[in-house]
Amino acid sequence: MDAGLRIVRYPYEEPHHVNLVVTASNGRSTAELEIYANADDLREYGTALQEFPLSATHSVLWELGSEQPEERFAFHFRLKFVVTEMTGQCAVVVRFNNNEPLPDTEISAFCIPTEPARLNRLGQQLLRFGKLEEKELVWIA
C-alpha cells in the first residue's frame, strides 16, 4: 500500500454508528484495525482537517478506546494530525492496539509524513464519506 489511509465501511447501526476497517501505511509499515465509531466522528474530523493547520502548534486527535486494561476497551485507535516543521510539514501519528492477550496481541505505531494540502483533502474526503453513501475512502499521503 502507498503511504496513506484506506477506510472501508461496513453497514452497522447506521446512521448513528459505523463499523470501519482502517488501514494505515507510511510505505514501510502498515497496520489495520477494525473499529466502531460514531458516524458524526467522520464529519467532525473532516471539518477539523479541512483547514489544518491553524497554527504551528495545532494538532487534531481522533482517539477511540484505551490501552489501559482496567478500562476494558476492545481496541485502542489513535490518529493524531500534527505539524512537524515550521515550514508546514505535517504527519499523521498512528497507534493501533487490538487489546488482545498474547499470542494475539497486535500493536502498531508509526508516522505518515504529509503536507497540509493533503490533510485538507483528507478532511474533504471524510466529509463526503460521512454521508454514508460510499463504502471506501482512499487517501494518499
Coordinates of N, CA and C in Angstrom, one line a residue:
M1 N 0.8 -1.2 0.0 CA 0.0 0.0 0.0 C 0.9 1.2 0.0
D2 N 0.5 2.3 -0.8 CA 1.2 3.5 -0.7 C 0.9 4.2 0.6
A3 N 1.8 5.2 0.9 CA 1.6 5.9 2.2 C 0.2 6.6 2.2
G4 N -0.6 6.3 3.3 CA -1.9 7.0 3.4 C -2.8 6.1 4.2
L5 N -4.1 6.4 4.0 CA -5.1 5.7 4.8 C -6.2 5.1 3.8
R6 N -6.7 3.9 4.2 CA -7.8 3.3 3.5 C -8.8 2.9 4.6
I7 N -10.0 3.4 4.4 CA -11.1 3.2 5.3 C -12.3 2.5 4.6
V8 N -12.6 1.3 5.0 CA -13.7 0.6 4.4 C -14.9 0.5 5.5
R9 N -16.0 0.9 5.0 CA -17.2 1.0 5.8 C -18.1 -0.3 5.6
Y10 N -18.5 -0.9 6.7 CA -19.4 -2.0 6.7 C -20.7 -1.5 7.4
P11 N -21.9 -1.6 6.8 CA -23.1 -1.1 7.4 C -23.3 -1.7 8.8
Y12 N -23.6 -0.8 9.8 CA -23.7 -1.2 11.2 C -24.5 -0.1 11.9
E13 N -25.7 -0.4 12.3 CA -26.4 0.6 13.1 C -26.4 2.0 12.5
E14 N -26.3 2.1 11.2 CA -26.3 3.4 10.6 C -27.7 4.0 10.6
P15 N -27.8 5.3 10.7 CA -26.8 6.4 10.5 C -26.1 6.8 11.8
H16 N -26.3 6.2 12.9 CA -25.7 6.7 14.1 C -24.3 6.1 14.4
H17 N -24.0 4.8 14.1 CA -22.7 4.2 14.4 C -22.2 3.6 13.1
V18 N -20.9 3.5 13.0 CA -20.3 2.9 11.8 C -19.3 1.9 12.2
N19 N -19.2 0.8 11.4 CA -18.1 -0.2 11.6 C -17.1 0.0 10.4
L20 N -15.9 0.3 10.8 CA -14.8 0.7 9.9 C -13.6 -0.2 10.0
V21 N -13.0 -0.6 8.9 CA -11.7 -1.2 8.9 C -10.7 -0.1 8.4
V22 N -9.8 0.3 9.3 CA -8.9 1.4 8.9 C -7.5 0.7 8.7
T23 N -7.0 1.0 7.5 CA -5.6 0.5 7.2 C -4.8 1.8 7.0
A24 N -3.6 1.8 7.7 CA -2.7 3.0 7.6 C -1.3 2.4 7.2
S25 N -0.6 3.3 6.4 CA 0.7 2.9 5.9 C 1.5 4.1 5.7
N26 N 2.8 4.0 6.0 CA 3.8 5.0 5.6 C 4.7 4.5 4.5
G27 N 4.3 3.4 3.9 CA 5.1 2.8 2.8 C 6.1 1.8 3.3
R28 N 6.5 1.8 4.6 CA 7.3 0.8 5.1 C 6.6 0.0 6.2
S29 N 5.8 0.6 7.0 CA 4.9 -0.1 8.0 C 3.5 0.1 7.6
T30 N 2.7 -1.0 7.9 CA 1.3 -1.0 7.6 C 0.6 -1.6 8.8
A31 N -0.6 -1.0 9.1 CA -1.4 -1.6 10.2 C -2.9 -1.5 9.8
E32 N -3.6 -2.4 10.4 CA -5.1 -2.4 10.1 C -5.8 -2.7 11.5
L33 N -6.9 -2.0 11.6 CA -7.7 -2.2 12.8 C -9.2 -2.0 12.5
E34 N -10.0 -2.9 13.0 CA -11.5 -2.7 12.9 C -12.0 -1.9 14.1
I35 N -12.7 -0.9 13.8 CA -13.2 0.0 14.9 C -14.7 0.2 14.7
Y36 N -15.4 0.6 15.8 CA -16.8 1.0 15.8 C -16.8 2.4 16.3
A37 N -17.4 3.3 15.5 CA -17.3 4.8 15.8 C -18.7 5.4 15.7
N38 N -18.8 6.6 16.2 CA -20.0 7.4 16.0 C -19.9 8.0 14.6
A39 N -21.0 7.9 13.8 CA -20.9 8.4 12.4 C -20.6 9.9 12.4
D40 N -20.9 10.6 13.4 CA -20.6 12.0 13.5 C -19.1 12.3 13.5
D41 N -18.3 11.3 14.0 CA -16.8 11.4 14.0 C -16.3 11.7 12.6
L42 N -16.8 11.1 11.6 CA -16.3 11.3 10.3 C -16.5 12.8 9.9
R43 N -17.6 13.4 10.2 CA -17.9 14.8 9.9 C -17.0 15.7 10.7
E44 N -16.9 15.3 12.0 CA -16.2 16.2 13.0 C -14.7 16.3 12.6
Y45 N -14.1 15.2 12.3 CA -12.7 15.2 11.9 C -12.4 15.7 10.5
G46 N -13.4 15.4 9.6 CA -13.3 16.0 8.3 C -13.3 17.5 8.3
T47 N -14.2 18.1 9.1 CA -14.3 19.5 9.3 C -13.0 20.1 9.9
A48 N -12.4 19.4 10.9 CA -11.2 19.8 11.6 C -10.0 19.8 10.6
L49 N -10.0 18.9 9.7 CA -8.8 18.7 8.8 C -8.9 19.6 7.6
Q50 N -10.1 20.1 7.3 CA -10.2 20.9 6.1 C -9.4 22.1 6.1
E51 N -9.2 22.7 7.3 CA -8.4 23.9 7.4 C -7.1 23.7 8.2
F52 N -6.7 22.5 8.3 CA -5.5 22.2 9.1 C -4.2 22.6 8.4
P53 N -3.2 23.2 9.1 CA -3.2 23.6 10.5 C -3.6 25.0 10.7
L54 N -4.1 25.3 11.8 CA -4.5 26.7 12.2 C -3.3 27.5 12.7
S55 N -2.3 26.8 13.2 CA -1.1 27.4 13.8 C 0.1 26.4 13.7
A56 N 1.3 26.8 14.1 CA 2.4 25.9 14.1 C 2.4 24.9 15.2
T57 N 1.5 25.0 16.1 CA 1.4 24.1 17.2 C 0.0 23.3 17.2
H58 N -0.8 23.5 16.1 CA -2.1 22.9 16.0 C -2.0 21.4 15.9
S59 N -2.9 20.7 16.5 CA -3.0 19.3 16.3 C -4.4 18.9 16.4
V60 N -4.8 17.8 15.8 CA -6.1 17.2 15.8 C -5.9 15.7 16.3
L61 N -6.7 15.3 17.3 CA -6.6 14.0 17.8 C -7.9 13.2 17.6
W62 N -7.9 12.1 16.9 CA -9.0 11.2 16.7 C -8.6 9.9 17.5
E63 N -9.3 9.7 18.6 CA -8.9 8.6 19.5 C -10.2 7.9 20.0
L64 N -10.1 6.6 19.9 CA -11.2 5.8 20.4 C -10.6 4.7 21.3
G65 N -11.3 4.3 22.4 CA -10.8 3.2 23.2 C -9.7 3.6 24.1
S66 N -9.0 2.6 24.6 CA -7.9 2.9 25.6 C -7.0 1.6 25.6
E67 N -5.7 1.8 25.9 CA -4.8 0.7 26.1 C -4.7 0.3 27.5
Q68 N -5.4 0.9 28.4 CA -5.4 0.6 29.8 C -6.3 -0.6 30.1
P69 N -5.8 -1.7 30.6 CA -6.6 -2.9 30.8 C -7.8 -2.7 31.7
E70 N -7.6 -1.9 32.7 CA -8.7 -1.7 33.7 C -9.9 -0.9 33.0
E71 N -9.7 -0.3 31.9 CA -10.8 0.4 31.2 C -11.5 -0.6 30.3
R72 N -11.0 -1.8 30.0 CA -11.6 -2.9 29.3 C -12.2 -2.5 27.9
F73 N -11.5 -1.8 27.2 CA -11.9 -1.5 25.8 C -11.5 -2.6 24.8
A74 N -12.3 -2.8 23.8 CA -12.0 -3.8 22.8 C -10.7 -3.4 22.0
F75 N -10.5 -2.1 21.8 CA -9.4 -1.7 21.0 C -8.9 -0.3 21.4
H76 N -7.8 0.1 20.9 CA -7.3 1.5 21.0 C -6.9 2.0 19.6
F77 N -7.6 3.0 19.2 CA -7.4 3.6 17.8 C -7.0 5.1 18.1
R78 N -5.9 5.4 17.4 CA -5.4 6.8 17.6 C -4.8 7.3 16.3
L79 N -5.3 8.4 15.8 CA -4.7 9.1 14.7 C -4.5 10.6 15.2
K80 N -3.3 11.0 15.3 CA -3.0 12.4 15.7 C -2.4 13.1 14.5
F81 N -3.0 14.2 14.1 CA -2.5 15.0 13.0 C -1.7 16.2 13.6
V82 N -0.5 16.3 13.2 CA 0.4 17.3 13.8 C 1.3 18.0 12.8
V83 N 1.8 19.2 13.2 CA 2.7 19.9 12.4 C 4.1 19.5 12.9
T84 N 5.0 19.1 12.0 CA 6.3 18.6 12.3 C 7.4 19.6 12.1
E85 N 7.2 20.6 11.3 CA 8.3 21.6 11.0 C 7.6 23.0 10.8
M86 N 8.4 24.0 11.1 CA 7.9 25.4 10.9 C 7.6 25.7 9.5
T87 N 8.1 24.9 8.5 CA 7.8 25.1 7.1 C 6.4 24.6 6.8
G88 N 5.7 23.9 7.7 CA 4.4 23.5 7.5 C 4.3 22.0 7.2
Q89 N 5.4 21.3 7.2 CA 5.3 19.8 7.0 C 4.5 19.2 8.2
C90 N 3.8 18.2 7.9 CA 2.8 17.6 8.9 C 3.1 16.1 8.9
A91 N 2.4 15.4 9.8 CA 2.4 14.0 9.9 C 1.1 13.5 10.6
V92 N 0.8 12.3 10.2 CA -0.3 11.5 10.9 C 0.5 10.5 11.8
V93 N 0.3 10.7 13.1 CA 0.9 9.8 14.1 C -0.2 8.7 14.3
V94 N 0.2 7.4 14.0 CA -0.7 6.3 14.0 C -0.4 5.4 15.2
R95 N -1.4 5.0 16.0 CA -1.2 4.0 17.0 C -2.5 3.1 17.1
F96 N -2.3 1.9 16.8 CA -3.4 0.9 16.8 C -3.0 -0.2 17.8
N97 N -4.0 -0.6 18.6 CA -3.8 -1.7 19.5 C -5.1 -2.5 19.6
N98 N -5.0 -3.8 19.3 CA -6.2 -4.6 19.3 C -6.6 -5.1 20.7
N99 N -5.7 -4.8 21.7 CA -6.0 -5.1 23.1 C -6.3 -6.6 23.3
E100 N -5.7 -7.4 22.5 CA -5.8 -8.9 22.7 C -4.7 -9.4 23.6
P101 N -4.9 -10.5 24.3 CA -3.8 -11.1 25.1 C -2.9 -11.8 24.2
L102 N -1.7 -12.1 24.7 CA -0.8 -13.0 24.0 C -1.4 -14.3 23.7
P103 N -1.2 -14.9 22.6 CA -0.3 -14.6 21.4 C -1.0 -13.8 20.4
D104 N -2.2 -13.2 20.6 CA -2.9 -12.5 19.6 C -2.7 -11.0 19.6
T105 N -1.8 -10.5 20.4 CA -1.5 -9.1 20.6 C -1.0 -8.5 19.2
E106 N -1.6 -7.3 18.9 CA -1.2 -6.6 17.7 C -1.1 -5.1 18.0
I107 N 0.0 -4.5 18.0 CA 0.2 -3.1 18.3 C 1.1 -2.5 17.2
S108 N 0.6 -1.4 16.7 CA 1.4 -0.7 15.6 C 1.5 0.8 15.9
A109 N 2.7 1.3 15.7 CA 2.9 2.8 15.9 C 3.9 3.3 14.9
F110 N 3.5 4.3 14.2 CA 4.4 4.9 13.2 C 3.8 6.2 12.7
C111 N 4.6 7.0 11.9 CA 4.1 8.2 11.4 C 4.0 8.2 9.9
I112 N 3.1 8.9 9.4 CA 2.9 9.1 7.9 C 3.2 10.6 7.6
P113 N 4.4 10.9 7.1 CA 4.7 12.3 6.7 C 3.8 12.8 5.6
T114 N 3.4 14.0 5.6 CA 2.5 14.6 4.6 C 2.6 16.1 4.6
E115 N 1.7 16.7 3.8 CA 1.7 18.2 3.7 C 0.3 18.7 4.1
P116 N 0.1 19.9 4.5 CA -1.2 20.4 4.9 C -2.2 20.3 3.8
A117 N -1.9 20.5 2.6 CA -2.9 20.5 1.5 C -3.5 19.0 1.4
R118 N -2.6 18.0 1.6 CA -3.1 16.7 1.6 C -4.0 16.3 2.7
L119 N -3.7 16.9 3.9 CA -4.6 16.7 5.1 C -5.9 17.4 4.8
N120 N -5.9 18.6 4.2 CA -7.1 19.3 3.8 C -8.0 18.4 2.9
R121 N -7.3 17.8 2.0 CA -8.0 16.9 1.1 C -8.6 15.7 1.8
L122 N -7.9 15.2 2.8 CA -8.4 14.1 3.7 C -9.7 14.6 4.4
G123 N -9.6 15.8 4.9 CA -10.8 16.4 5.5 C -12.0 16.4 4.6
Q124 N -11.8 16.8 3.3 CA -12.9 16.8 2.4 C -13.4 15.4 2.1
Q125 N -12.5 14.5 2.0 CA -12.9 13.1 1.8 C -13.7 12.5 3.0
L126 N -13.3 12.8 4.2 CA -14.0 12.4 5.4 C -15.4 12.9 5.4
L127 N -15.6 14.2 5.0 CA -16.9 14.8 5.0 C -17.8 14.1 4.0
R128 N -17.3 13.8 2.8 CA -18.1 13.0 1.8 C -18.4 11.6 2.3
F129 N -17.4 11.0 2.9 CA -17.5 9.6 3.4 C -18.5 9.6 4.6
G130 N -18.6 10.7 5.3 CA -19.6 10.8 6.4 C -21.0 10.8 6.0
K131 N -21.3 11.0 4.7 CA -22.6 11.0 4.2 C -23.1 9.5 4.1
L132 N -22.2 8.6 4.3 CA -22.5 7.1 4.3 C -23.1 6.6 3.0
E133 N -22.6 7.2 2.0 CA -23.0 6.8 0.6 C -21.9 5.9 -0.1
E134 N -20.7 6.1 0.4 CA -19.6 5.4 -0.2 C -19.1 4.3 0.8
K135 N -18.6 3.2 0.2 CA -18.1 2.1 1.1 C -16.6 2.2 1.4
E136 N -15.9 3.0 0.6 CA -14.4 3.0 0.8 C -13.9 4.4 0.6
L137 N -12.9 4.8 1.4 CA -12.2 6.0 1.3 C -10.7 5.7 1.2
V138 N -10.1 6.2 0.2 CA -8.6 6.0 0.0 C -8.0 7.4 -0.1
W139 N -7.0 7.6 0.9 CA -6.3 8.9 0.9 C -4.8 8.6 0.8
I140 N -4.2 9.3 -0.2 CA -2.8 9.1 -0.5 C -2.0 10.3 0.2
A141 N -1.1 10.0 1.1 CA -0.4 11.0 1.8 C 0.6 11.7 0.9

